[in-house]
Coordinates of C-alpha atoms and ligand atoms in Angstrom, one line a residue:
Chain A
M1 CA 12.0 16.1 -21.6
P2 CA 10.5 13.4 -19.4
A3 CA 13.0 11.3 -17.6
P4 CA 12.2 8.0 -19.3
L5 CA 12.6 9.6 -22.7
R6 CA 15.7 11.4 -21.5
R7 CA 17.1 8.0 -20.3
L8 CA 16.4 6.4 -23.7
A9 CA 17.9 9.3 -25.6
S10 CA 21.1 9.0 -23.7
A11 CA 21.3 5.3 -24.1
L12 CA 20.8 5.8 -27.9
A13 CA 23.6 8.4 -27.9
V14 CA 26.0 6.0 -26.1
L15 CA 25.0 3.3 -28.6
A16 CA 25.6 5.6 -31.6
T17 CA 29.1 6.5 -30.3
A18 CA 29.9 2.8 -29.6
G19 CA 28.6 2.0 -33.1
A20 CA 30.9 4.7 -34.7
L21 CA 33.9 3.3 -32.8
V22 CA 33.1 -0.3 -33.6
W23 CA 32.7 0.6 -37.3
G24 CA 35.9 2.6 -37.2
L25 CA 37.7 -0.8 -36.3
M26 CA 37.1 -1.7 -39.9
L27 CA 39.2 1.3 -41.2
L28 CA 42.0 0.2 -39.0
S29 CA 42.1 -3.3 -40.4
P30 CA 44.7 -4.0 -43.0
V31 CA 42.5 -6.8 -44.4
D32 CA 40.4 -6.1 -47.6
P33 CA 37.0 -7.3 -46.6
A34 CA 35.9 -8.2 -50.1
R35 CA 38.8 -10.5 -50.7
Q36 CA 38.5 -11.9 -47.2
I37 CA 34.8 -12.9 -47.7
L38 CA 35.6 -14.5 -51.1
L39 CA 38.4 -16.5 -49.5
A40 CA 36.1 -17.6 -46.6
Q41 CA 33.4 -18.6 -49.1
G42 CA 35.7 -21.1 -50.6
D43 CA 37.4 -19.3 -53.5
P44 CA 41.2 -20.0 -52.9
A45 CA 42.4 -17.3 -55.2
P46 CA 39.8 -14.7 -56.0
A47 CA 40.4 -12.9 -59.4
P48 CA 40.7 -9.1 -59.1
A49 CA 37.6 -8.6 -61.1
E50 CA 35.7 -10.7 -58.7
V51 CA 37.1 -8.8 -55.7
D52 CA 36.1 -5.5 -57.3
A53 CA 32.6 -6.8 -57.9
T54 CA 32.2 -7.9 -54.2
R55 CA 33.7 -4.6 -53.1
H56 CA 31.0 -2.8 -55.2
E57 CA 28.4 -5.1 -53.8
L58 CA 29.5 -4.3 -50.2
G59 CA 29.6 -0.6 -51.1
L60 CA 33.3 -0.4 -50.1
D61 CA 33.9 1.9 -53.1
R62 CA 31.7 4.7 -51.7
S63 CA 32.7 7.5 -49.3
Y64 CA 33.3 6.7 -45.6
P65 CA 30.2 8.5 -44.3
E66 CA 28.1 6.7 -46.8
Q67 CA 29.7 3.5 -45.8
Y68 CA 29.1 4.1 -42.1
A69 CA 25.4 5.0 -42.8
R70 CA 25.0 1.8 -44.8
W71 CA 26.7 -0.2 -42.1
L72 CA 24.6 1.4 -39.3
T73 CA 21.2 0.9 -41.0
A74 CA 22.0 -2.7 -41.8
A75 CA 23.2 -3.2 -38.1
V76 CA 20.1 -1.7 -36.8
R77 CA 18.2 -4.4 -38.9
G78 CA 20.5 -7.0 -37.4
D79 CA 22.6 -7.4 -40.5
F80 CA 26.3 -7.4 -39.7
G81 CA 27.5 -8.6 -42.9
T82 CA 29.5 -11.8 -43.7
S83 CA 31.8 -13.6 -41.4
W84 CA 35.4 -13.5 -42.7
R85 CA 36.0 -16.9 -41.1
T86 CA 33.0 -19.0 -42.4
G87 CA 31.6 -16.9 -45.2
D88 CA 28.1 -17.2 -43.5
P89 CA 26.1 -14.2 -42.4
V90 CA 27.2 -12.9 -39.0
A91 CA 23.6 -12.7 -37.9
A92 CA 23.2 -16.5 -38.4
E93 CA 26.4 -17.2 -36.6
L94 CA 25.2 -15.2 -33.5
A95 CA 21.7 -16.5 -33.6
G96 CA 23.1 -20.0 -33.3
R97 CA 25.2 -19.2 -30.2
L98 CA 22.9 -16.7 -28.5
P99 CA 20.5 -19.2 -26.8
A100 CA 23.4 -20.9 -25.0
T101 CA 24.8 -17.7 -23.7
I102 CA 21.4 -16.5 -22.5
R103 CA 21.0 -19.7 -20.6
L104 CA 24.3 -19.4 -19.0
T105 CA 23.7 -15.8 -18.1
L106 CA 20.3 -16.4 -16.7
V107 CA 21.4 -19.3 -14.6
A108 CA 24.4 -17.2 -13.3
L109 CA 22.2 -14.3 -12.5
L110 CA 19.9 -16.6 -10.6
F111 CA 22.9 -18.1 -8.7
A112 CA 24.3 -14.6 -8.0
T113 CA 21.0 -13.5 -6.5
A114 CA 20.9 -16.6 -4.4
V115 CA 24.5 -16.0 -3.2
A116 CA 23.7 -12.3 -2.5
L117 CA 20.7 -13.1 -0.4
A118 CA 22.5 -16.0 1.4
L119 CA 25.4 -13.7 2.3
A120 CA 23.4 -10.5 3.0
L121 CA 20.4 -11.8 5.2
P122 CA 22.0 -13.8 8.0
G123 CA 24.1 -11.0 9.4
L124 CA 21.3 -8.5 9.6
E125 CA 19.9 -9.5 13.0
R126 CA 23.0 -8.7 14.7
P127 CA 25.5 -6.6 12.8
G128 CA 29.0 -7.4 13.9
G129 CA 27.9 -10.7 15.3
P130 CA 29.5 -14.0 14.2
A131 CA 27.0 -14.6 11.3
D132 CA 27.7 -11.1 10.0
V133 CA 31.5 -11.3 10.3
F134 CA 31.5 -14.8 8.6
A135 CA 29.3 -13.6 5.8
R136 CA 31.4 -10.5 5.3
G137 CA 34.6 -12.8 5.2
L138 CA 32.9 -14.7 2.4
V139 CA 31.9 -11.5 0.5
F140 CA 35.5 -10.4 0.7
G141 CA 36.9 -13.7 -0.5
G142 CA 34.1 -14.1 -3.1
S143 CA 34.7 -10.8 -4.7
A144 CA 38.5 -11.4 -4.7
L145 CA 38.3 -14.8 -6.6
P146 CA 39.0 -14.5 -10.3
V147 CA 36.5 -16.1 -12.6
F148 CA 39.2 -17.9 -14.4
A149 CA 40.6 -19.6 -11.2
V150 CA 37.3 -20.8 -9.9
G151 CA 36.5 -22.2 -13.4
V152 CA 39.8 -24.1 -13.6
V153 CA 39.4 -25.5 -10.1
L154 CA 35.8 -26.6 -10.8
L155 CA 36.8 -28.1 -14.1
E156 CA 39.8 -29.9 -12.6
F157 CA 38.3 -31.3 -9.4
V158 CA 34.5 -31.4 -9.9
V159 CA 34.3 -32.4 -13.6
V160 CA 37.5 -34.3 -14.2
G161 CA 38.1 -35.4 -10.6
A162 CA 34.7 -36.3 -9.3
G163 CA 33.2 -37.0 -12.7
I164 CA 30.3 -34.6 -12.2
G165 CA 29.0 -32.6 -15.2
R166 CA 30.7 -32.6 -18.7
V167 CA 34.0 -31.3 -19.9
V168 CA 32.5 -30.5 -23.3
A169 CA 29.3 -28.5 -22.4
D170 CA 26.3 -28.8 -24.7
G171 CA 24.6 -25.4 -24.0
T172 CA 21.6 -26.9 -22.3
W173 CA 20.0 -25.6 -19.0
S174 CA 21.3 -28.5 -17.0
G175 CA 24.8 -28.1 -18.6
A176 CA 24.7 -24.4 -17.6
L177 CA 24.7 -25.1 -13.9
L178 CA 28.5 -25.8 -13.4
P179 CA 29.9 -23.1 -15.8
A180 CA 27.5 -20.6 -14.3
L181 CA 29.1 -21.0 -10.8
P182 CA 32.4 -19.2 -11.4
L183 CA 30.5 -16.4 -13.1
A184 CA 28.0 -16.1 -10.2
L185 CA 30.4 -16.3 -7.2
G186 CA 32.2 -12.9 -7.7
I187 CA 29.1 -11.0 -8.8
G188 CA 27.0 -12.6 -6.0
A189 CA 29.5 -11.4 -3.4
E190 CA 29.6 -7.9 -4.9
W191 CA 25.7 -7.9 -4.9
A192 CA 25.7 -9.1 -1.3
R193 CA 27.8 -6.2 -0.1
V194 CA 25.4 -3.7 -1.7
L195 CA 22.4 -5.6 -0.6
R196 CA 23.6 -5.8 3.0
G197 CA 24.4 -2.0 3.0
G198 CA 21.0 -1.1 1.7
L199 CA 19.1 -3.4 4.0
R200 CA 21.0 -2.2 7.1
D201 CA 20.3 1.3 6.2
A202 CA 16.6 0.7 5.7
L203 CA 16.2 -1.5 8.8
G204 CA 18.1 1.0 10.9
A205 CA 16.0 4.0 9.7
P206 CA 13.4 5.6 12.0
H207 CA 10.6 4.4 9.7
S208 CA 11.5 0.8 10.4
E209 CA 11.5 1.6 14.1
T210 CA 8.0 3.1 13.7
A211 CA 6.9 -0.1 12.0
R212 CA 8.3 -2.2 14.9
A213 CA 6.6 0.1 17.4
R214 CA 3.3 -0.5 15.6
G215 CA 3.7 -4.3 16.0
A216 CA 5.1 -5.3 12.6
G217 CA 7.2 -8.5 12.7
R218 CA 10.8 -8.8 11.6
L219 CA 10.0 -10.5 8.3
R220 CA 7.2 -8.1 7.4
I221 CA 9.6 -5.1 7.9
L222 CA 12.3 -6.9 6.0
A223 CA 10.0 -7.6 3.1
L224 CA 7.9 -4.4 3.0
H225 CA 10.5 -1.8 4.1
G226 CA 13.9 -3.3 3.8
L227 CA 14.0 -5.0 0.4
P228 CA 12.2 -2.3 -1.6
H229 CA 14.7 0.2 -0.2
A230 CA 17.7 -2.0 -0.8
A231 CA 16.4 -2.6 -4.3
A232 CA 17.5 0.7 -5.8
P233 CA 21.3 0.5 -5.1
F234 CA 21.2 -3.2 -5.7
L235 CA 19.6 -2.8 -9.2
T236 CA 22.1 -0.1 -10.2
V237 CA 25.0 -2.3 -9.2
A238 CA 23.4 -5.4 -10.8
A239 CA 23.0 -3.6 -14.1
M240 CA 26.7 -2.4 -13.9
S241 CA 27.9 -5.9 -13.3
A242 CA 26.1 -6.9 -16.5
G243 CA 29.2 -5.7 -18.3
G244 CA 31.5 -7.8 -16.0
L245 CA 29.2 -10.7 -16.7
L246 CA 29.9 -10.5 -20.5
A247 CA 33.6 -10.4 -19.9
G248 CA 33.4 -13.3 -17.6
A249 CA 31.4 -15.3 -20.1
A250 CA 34.1 -15.1 -22.6
V251 CA 36.5 -16.7 -20.1
V252 CA 34.0 -19.3 -18.7
E253 CA 32.7 -20.3 -22.2
T254 CA 36.2 -20.8 -23.5
L255 CA 37.1 -22.8 -20.4
F256 CA 34.1 -25.0 -20.5
T257 CA 33.9 -25.1 -24.2
W258 CA 30.4 -23.6 -23.9
P259 CA 28.9 -23.0 -27.4
G260 CA 27.9 -19.3 -26.7
I261 CA 28.7 -15.8 -27.8
G262 CA 31.7 -15.5 -25.4
R263 CA 33.6 -18.3 -27.0
L264 CA 32.6 -17.2 -30.5
L265 CA 34.2 -13.7 -29.6
I266 CA 37.5 -15.4 -28.6
T267 CA 37.5 -17.6 -31.6
S268 CA 36.7 -14.6 -33.9
I269 CA 39.4 -12.5 -32.3
D270 CA 41.9 -15.3 -32.9
A271 CA 40.8 -15.6 -36.5
G272 CA 40.7 -11.7 -37.1
D273 CA 37.0 -12.2 -38.1
L274 CA 36.2 -8.5 -37.7
P275 CA 32.5 -8.5 -38.5
V276 CA 31.6 -11.0 -35.9
V277 CA 33.7 -9.1 -33.3
Q278 CA 31.9 -6.0 -34.2
A279 CA 28.6 -7.5 -33.9
I280 CA 29.4 -9.1 -30.5
V281 CA 30.8 -5.9 -29.1
L282 CA 27.7 -4.0 -30.2
L283 CA 25.6 -6.7 -28.8
G284 CA 27.4 -6.4 -25.5
V285 CA 26.8 -2.6 -25.5
V286 CA 23.2 -3.1 -26.1
A287 CA 22.8 -5.7 -23.4
F288 CA 24.6 -3.4 -21.0
L289 CA 22.5 -0.4 -21.9
A290 CA 19.3 -2.3 -21.8
A291 CA 20.2 -3.7 -18.3
N292 CA 20.9 -0.1 -17.1
L293 CA 17.8 1.2 -18.6
L294 CA 15.8 -1.5 -17.1
A295 CA 17.3 -0.9 -13.7
E296 CA 16.6 2.9 -13.8
T297 CA 13.0 2.3 -14.9
L298 CA 12.5 -0.2 -12.0
T299 CA 14.1 2.1 -9.6
A300 CA 11.8 5.0 -10.7
A301 CA 8.8 2.7 -10.4
I302 CA 9.6 1.8 -6.8
D303 CA 10.4 5.3 -5.6
P304 CA 7.6 7.9 -5.7
R305 CA 10.2 10.6 -5.2
R306 CA 11.8 9.8 -8.5
R307 CA 8.5 9.2 -10.2
E308 CA 7.6 12.7 -9.4
K309 CA 10.6 14.3 -11.2
R310 CA 9.6 13.0 -14.4
Chain B
M1 CA -7.9 7.7 38.4
A2 CA -6.4 4.3 37.9
T3 CA -2.7 3.9 37.3
V4 CA -2.1 2.6 33.8
L5 CA 1.7 2.5 33.8
K6 CA 3.8 1.7 36.8
I7 CA 7.6 1.9 36.5
R8 CA 9.7 0.7 39.3
D9 CA 13.4 0.8 39.9
L10 CA 14.0 0.7 36.1
A11 CA 17.6 0.5 35.0
V12 CA 19.1 0.1 31.5
T13 CA 22.7 -0.6 30.6
Y14 CA 23.5 -0.4 26.8
P15 CA 25.8 -2.9 25.3
D16 CA 28.6 -0.3 25.4
G17 CA 28.2 0.0 29.2
T18 CA 26.3 3.2 29.2
Q19 CA 23.9 3.3 32.1
A20 CA 21.0 5.1 30.4
L21 CA 18.6 4.6 33.3
R22 CA 19.6 4.1 36.9
G23 CA 16.6 3.3 38.9
V24 CA 13.5 5.2 37.8
D25 CA 10.2 5.2 39.5
L26 CA 7.2 6.7 37.6
D27 CA 3.4 6.3 37.6
L28 CA 1.1 7.4 34.9
A29 CA -2.6 7.7 35.5
E30 CA -5.4 7.3 33.1
G31 CA -6.2 10.5 31.3
E32 CA -2.9 12.1 32.4
C33 CA -0.1 13.6 30.4
L34 CA 3.3 13.1 31.9
A35 CA 6.2 14.9 30.3
L36 CA 9.7 13.7 30.6
A37 CA 12.2 16.5 30.4
G38 CA 16.0 16.6 30.4
E39 CA 19.0 17.0 28.1
S40 CA 19.7 14.5 25.4
G41 CA 21.4 11.6 27.1
S42 CA 19.3 11.9 30.2
G43 CA 17.6 8.6 29.4
K44 CA 14.2 9.9 28.5
S45 CA 14.1 8.3 25.1
T46 CA 15.5 5.1 26.5
L47 CA 12.5 4.9 28.8
L48 CA 10.1 4.9 25.9
R49 CA 12.2 2.3 24.1
V50 CA 12.2 -0.1 27.1
L51 CA 8.5 0.0 27.2
L52 CA 8.4 -1.0 23.5
S53 CA 11.3 -3.4 23.6
L54 CA 13.2 -1.4 21.0
L55 CA 16.5 -1.3 22.8
P56 CA 19.6 -2.6 20.9
K57 CA 20.4 -6.3 21.4
G58 CA 22.6 -6.9 24.2
S59 CA 21.1 -4.1 26.5
R60 CA 20.6 -5.1 30.1
V61 CA 17.2 -4.1 31.7
T62 CA 16.3 -4.6 35.3
G63 CA 13.4 -3.4 37.4
S64 CA 9.9 -3.4 36.1
A65 CA 7.4 -1.5 33.9
V66 CA 3.8 -2.7 34.1
V67 CA 1.1 -1.7 31.8
D68 CA -2.2 -2.2 33.6
D69 CA -5.2 -2.7 31.4
D70 CA -8.4 -3.0 33.5
G71 CA -6.9 -5.5 35.9
T72 CA -4.6 -7.4 33.3
S73 CA -0.9 -6.5 34.1
L74 CA 1.6 -6.8 31.4
E75 CA 5.2 -6.6 32.2
A76 CA 7.1 -4.8 29.5
V77 CA 10.6 -5.6 30.9
G78 CA 11.7 -8.9 29.3
A79 CA 8.4 -9.2 27.5
D80 CA 7.9 -12.4 25.4
R81 CA 6.5 -12.4 21.9
A82 CA 2.9 -12.7 22.9
T83 CA 3.1 -9.8 25.4
L84 CA 5.0 -7.7 22.8
R85 CA 2.2 -8.3 20.3
R86 CA -0.3 -6.9 22.8
L87 CA 1.9 -4.0 23.7
R88 CA 3.2 -2.7 20.4
G89 CA 0.6 -0.8 18.6
G90 CA -2.1 -2.3 20.8
L91 CA -1.8 -1.0 24.4
L92 CA 1.1 1.2 23.5
G93 CA 0.8 3.8 20.8
Y94 CA 4.1 5.3 19.5
V95 CA 4.8 8.7 17.9
G96 CA 8.3 9.3 16.8
Q97 CA 10.5 12.3 16.5
D98 CA 10.9 13.5 12.9
P99 CA 7.7 12.8 11.0
H100 CA 9.4 12.5 7.6
A101 CA 12.1 10.2 8.9
A102 CA 9.5 8.1 10.6
A103 CA 7.6 7.6 7.3
D104 CA 8.9 5.2 4.7
P105 CA 9.3 7.4 1.6
L106 CA 8.2 4.6 -0.6
W107 CA 4.8 4.2 1.0
S108 CA 1.8 6.4 0.6
V109 CA 0.5 8.0 3.8
G110 CA -2.6 6.0 3.5
R111 CA -0.6 2.8 3.4
H112 CA 1.3 3.8 6.5
L113 CA -2.0 4.5 8.3
R114 CA -3.5 1.2 7.2
E115 CA -0.2 -0.6 8.3
A116 CA -1.3 0.1 11.8
W117 CA -3.9 -2.6 11.3
R118 CA -2.0 -4.8 9.0
A119 CA 1.1 -5.0 11.2
R120 CA -1.2 -6.5 13.8
R121 CA -2.7 -8.9 11.2
M122 CA -6.0 -7.1 11.0
R123 CA -7.8 -5.5 8.1
P124 CA -8.9 -1.9 8.3
A125 CA -12.6 -1.6 7.7
K126 CA -13.5 0.4 4.6
G127 CA -13.0 4.0 5.3
A128 CA -11.5 3.4 8.8
A129 CA -8.2 4.9 7.9
E130 CA -9.9 8.1 6.5
E131 CA -12.0 8.4 9.6
R132 CA -8.9 8.1 11.8
A133 CA -7.2 10.8 9.7
E134 CA -10.1 13.2 10.0
A135 CA -10.3 12.6 13.7
V136 CA -6.9 14.1 14.0
G137 CA -7.8 17.0 11.7
I138 CA -6.6 15.9 8.3
T139 CA -9.1 17.3 5.9
Q140 CA -10.0 15.7 2.5
A141 CA -8.4 12.5 3.9
R142 CA -9.4 10.3 0.9
A143 CA -7.4 12.3 -1.6
R144 CA -4.6 13.2 0.7
L145 CA -3.9 9.7 2.0
R146 CA -3.1 8.7 -1.6
Q147 CA -0.1 11.1 -1.5
Y148 CA 3.4 10.3 -0.4
P149 CA 5.1 11.7 2.7
H150 CA 7.3 14.1 0.8
Q151 CA 4.2 15.7 -0.5
W152 CA 3.1 16.4 3.0
S153 CA 4.1 19.1 5.5
G154 CA 5.8 18.0 8.8
G155 CA 2.9 19.1 10.9
M156 CA 0.2 17.2 8.8
L157 CA 2.5 14.2 8.6
Q158 CA 3.0 14.1 12.3
R159 CA -0.9 14.1 12.6
A160 CA -0.9 11.1 10.4
H161 CA 1.5 9.4 12.7
I162 CA -0.6 10.4 15.7
A163 CA -3.6 8.8 13.8
G164 CA -1.6 5.7 13.2
A165 CA -0.5 5.4 16.8
G166 CA -4.1 5.7 18.0
V167 CA -5.7 3.3 15.7
H168 CA -6.3 0.6 18.4
G169 CA -7.1 3.1 21.1
P170 CA -3.9 2.5 23.1
L171 CA -3.9 2.8 26.8
V172 CA -0.8 4.8 26.8
T173 CA 0.7 6.8 24.0
L174 CA 4.4 7.3 24.0
A175 CA 5.7 10.2 22.1
D176 CA 9.4 10.8 21.6
E177 CA 10.0 14.6 21.1
P178 CA 7.2 14.6 18.6
T179 CA 7.6 18.4 17.9
S180 CA 11.3 18.7 17.7
A181 CA 11.2 18.7 13.9
L182 CA 8.4 21.3 13.7
D183 CA 8.4 25.0 14.1
A184 CA 7.0 26.6 17.3
G185 CA 3.5 27.4 16.0
L186 CA 2.9 23.9 14.6
A187 CA 4.5 22.3 17.7
A188 CA 1.8 23.8 19.9
T189 CA -1.1 22.5 17.7
T190 CA 0.5 19.2 17.1
L191 CA 0.9 18.7 20.8
A192 CA -2.7 19.7 21.4
V193 CA -3.8 17.1 18.8
L194 CA -1.7 14.5 20.4
R195 CA -3.0 15.3 23.9
A196 CA -6.6 15.1 22.6
D197 CA -6.2 11.9 20.9
A198 CA -4.3 10.0 23.6
R199 CA -5.9 8.3 26.6
A200 CA -2.8 8.7 28.7
L201 CA 0.3 10.4 27.3
L202 CA 4.0 9.9 28.1
L203 CA 5.6 12.7 26.4
V204 CA 9.4 13.0 26.0
C205 CA 10.3 16.6 25.4
H206 CA 13.5 18.5 25.8
D207 CA 11.8 21.9 25.8
L208 CA 10.2 22.7 29.1
R209 CA 8.3 25.6 27.6
H210 CA 6.3 23.3 25.2
V211 CA 5.6 20.9 28.0
A212 CA 3.9 23.4 30.3
A213 CA 0.8 23.9 28.0
V214 CA -0.1 20.2 27.7
A215 CA 1.5 18.3 30.6
D216 CA -0.3 17.7 33.8
R217 CA 2.9 16.6 35.4
V218 CA 6.6 16.8 34.5
A219 CA 9.4 14.5 35.5
V220 CA 12.9 15.9 34.9
L221 CA 15.5 13.3 34.2
Y222 CA 19.2 13.7 34.6
A223 CA 21.9 11.1 34.0
G224 CA 19.3 8.3 34.0
R225 CA 17.4 9.5 37.2
V226 CA 14.4 11.4 38.1
V227 CA 15.6 14.5 39.9
E228 CA 12.3 16.3 40.1
T229 CA 8.6 15.7 39.4
G230 CA 5.7 17.9 40.0
V231 CA 2.8 19.8 38.3
D232 CA 4.5 23.1 38.3
V233 CA 8.0 22.3 37.3
P234 CA 8.5 24.5 34.2
A235 CA 7.1 27.6 36.0
R236 CA 8.6 27.0 39.5
P237 CA 11.7 24.7 39.2
R238 CA 13.1 23.6 42.5
H239 CA 16.0 21.3 41.8
P240 CA 19.2 23.1 40.9
Y241 CA 19.5 21.2 37.6
T242 CA 15.9 22.0 36.5
K243 CA 16.6 25.6 37.5
A244 CA 19.6 25.6 35.3
L245 CA 17.6 23.9 32.5
V246 CA 14.9 26.5 32.7
A247 CA 17.5 29.3 32.8
A248 CA 19.2 27.8 29.7
A249 CA 16.0 28.0 27.7
P250 CA 15.7 31.3 25.7
R251 CA 12.7 33.2 27.0
P252 CA 11.6 36.6 25.5
G253 CA 12.2 39.5 28.1
H254 CA 14.5 37.4 30.2
G255 CA 17.8 38.4 28.5
L256 CA 20.3 36.0 27.2
P257 CA 19.9 32.4 28.3
E258 CA 22.4 31.2 30.8
E259 CA 24.3 28.2 29.4
L260 CA 24.4 25.2 31.5
P261 CA 28.0 25.0 33.0
G262 CA 30.1 21.8 32.5
T263 CA 29.2 18.6 30.6
S264 CA 26.9 15.6 31.3
P265 CA 28.6 12.9 33.2
D266 CA 30.2 9.9 31.5
L267 CA 27.5 7.2 32.1
R268 CA 29.8 4.4 31.3
R269 CA 31.4 4.9 34.8
E270 CA 29.8 4.0 38.1
L271 CA 28.4 7.3 39.6
T272 CA 28.4 7.8 43.3
G273 CA 26.6 10.7 44.9
C274 CA 24.5 13.3 43.0
A275 CA 25.3 13.0 39.2
F276 CA 24.8 16.7 38.9
A277 CA 27.3 17.6 41.7
P278 CA 30.3 18.5 39.3
R279 CA 28.1 21.2 37.6
C280 CA 26.1 22.3 40.6
G281 CA 26.8 25.6 42.3
L282 CA 25.1 24.6 45.6
A283 CA 26.8 21.2 45.9
L284 CA 27.7 20.2 49.5
E285 CA 30.6 18.0 50.3
S286 CA 28.2 15.1 51.0
C287 CA 26.6 15.5 47.5
H288 CA 29.7 13.8 46.0
R289 CA 29.3 10.7 48.3
E290 CA 25.5 10.3 49.0
D291 CA 22.8 9.5 46.5
P292 CA 20.1 12.1 47.0
V293 CA 16.7 10.4 47.2
L294 CA 13.5 11.8 45.7
D295 CA 11.6 13.4 48.5
D296 CA 8.7 15.6 48.1
G297 CA 9.3 15.5 44.4
V298 CA 12.8 16.7 44.4
A299 CA 16.1 14.6 44.7
C300 CA 18.2 17.2 46.4
P301 CA 18.9 17.8 50.1
V302 CA 19.5 21.5 49.8
V303 CA 16.0 22.3 48.4
P304 CA 13.8 23.6 51.2
R305 CA 10.6 21.5 51.8
Ligands
LIG401 S1 22.2 17.1 45.6 FE1 23.9 18.4 45.8 S2 24.9 18.4 43.9 FE2 23.0 17.5 43.6 S3 21.7 19.1 42.9 FE3 21.4 19.0 45.0 S4 22.9 20.4 45.9 FE4 23.5 20.1 43.8

């Protein structure tokens, strides 16, 4: 099987497994979904007949495999059922929150890239020199900082103390700058470590030496030899940290009352709103797999040796 | 023939204190091939790196290395940016050791070749890269240059490097053990191609046998000094070290090679007297105190002149 197809197939297999596990949560729940939905839709005391009718409507009177198949096909179409908390379709709940989270994530990724470059590049000229040691110290400190702590400090001193930014964030681009910082710092430091390693390997390689001997300037070698080589390990790690980003988003969004998916997840867990939790977890898995798939595809596009093995 | 490269009293100390070169004098004439022989650590690669200013930061270089281009003299020791731009890839061509390591695996061979122009902010004329490739014996250049290094054999890829080094018709080509990664048969042809393509060739080579076929002259380095130079060194070594080096090389019909006794000296310490003295069977008492000077091509008082 060609490599891109193989990658896609394995991603789908992971997704199917994750889907089965997520669906399985429903079996473990002591709550009767039909009754719960009627309650959420404003019926304070649903009559047993009504509950039975809803249960039939939801297909909960069918066999488990059948239920799973129905749930899965609906999920693929983006239908995750009805929220037990609000009685609204889960998809609508998510759609309302998704843009804010995407904004926050993109700004955080941008910051993290900036942090990674800022920490990785200055030390390259003289490994072990002052700039390198300083940057490595920052990398170490940065990756040790918990998202939560940075968030609290920012909130306390920058927002409340200095009056910059808003305590209640509104989900806009400009509002994303501050909450994105705690998300970006740790990831950026981790990326810097990988980027620095990749760049040092590439710039120390004999082919970079050849380029120097042919008269190529420092920046030219960095841009044309160094960065493409560092890209492969960097992309791999960046994609892996997509998972961490999701977890961090839950913390940051709650802290900054950011109207995104992460906060919705926490709220839904608190409220025992299983369908929403299921949808968010699956969304996270999809995002993670998509990021990895993208990274692998890009890596293969950069490296002819990998292209060949297809 | 005009001297194109004049090295005088060249000394290099690496940041860790290693004295890689300790006062080297060498001349290279136009059209000549001078081979630098010696064990690893003798300083021969360092010599090439000084000329191209590729030493690690913090290395100390003294003495002089002048590239003489038709009356214009360029000092390579402590060269400024402008001089470096004229030297690297311009007056000085460079061919590295392992052709595959010296090629960026993410670049096509053609891109490497064209980089010889682009690195110097020029644009290769249409077909110029293919022409260069064919000049060093790469057939079907158009199609082959589109391939990547891992699809090429070592010998052919080294030819591509030779082509790249020679793009701007360098006055001196510096080759750092260009055949050490190739098998013997390929090594000979590759050296021949290199020799034919270069105007003057400074060839670093640890294997004296390969040297004999292409080099007009050989300089043997030991512990950062030239201990012997001459045209006939591989066949008729005179210096005790060179003799040991030749005896250490496996030759068919000569029985087992004799291993060089002892180890190379620690170059981080100040050396007095002949650096080879601890390993030399002929050492006199004075050898440990007095620096032997290069006289009649050999730096050793016991060699008959
Ligand atoms: S100078 Fe003395 S120690 Fe050195 S090679 Fe000659 S004889 Fe041996």
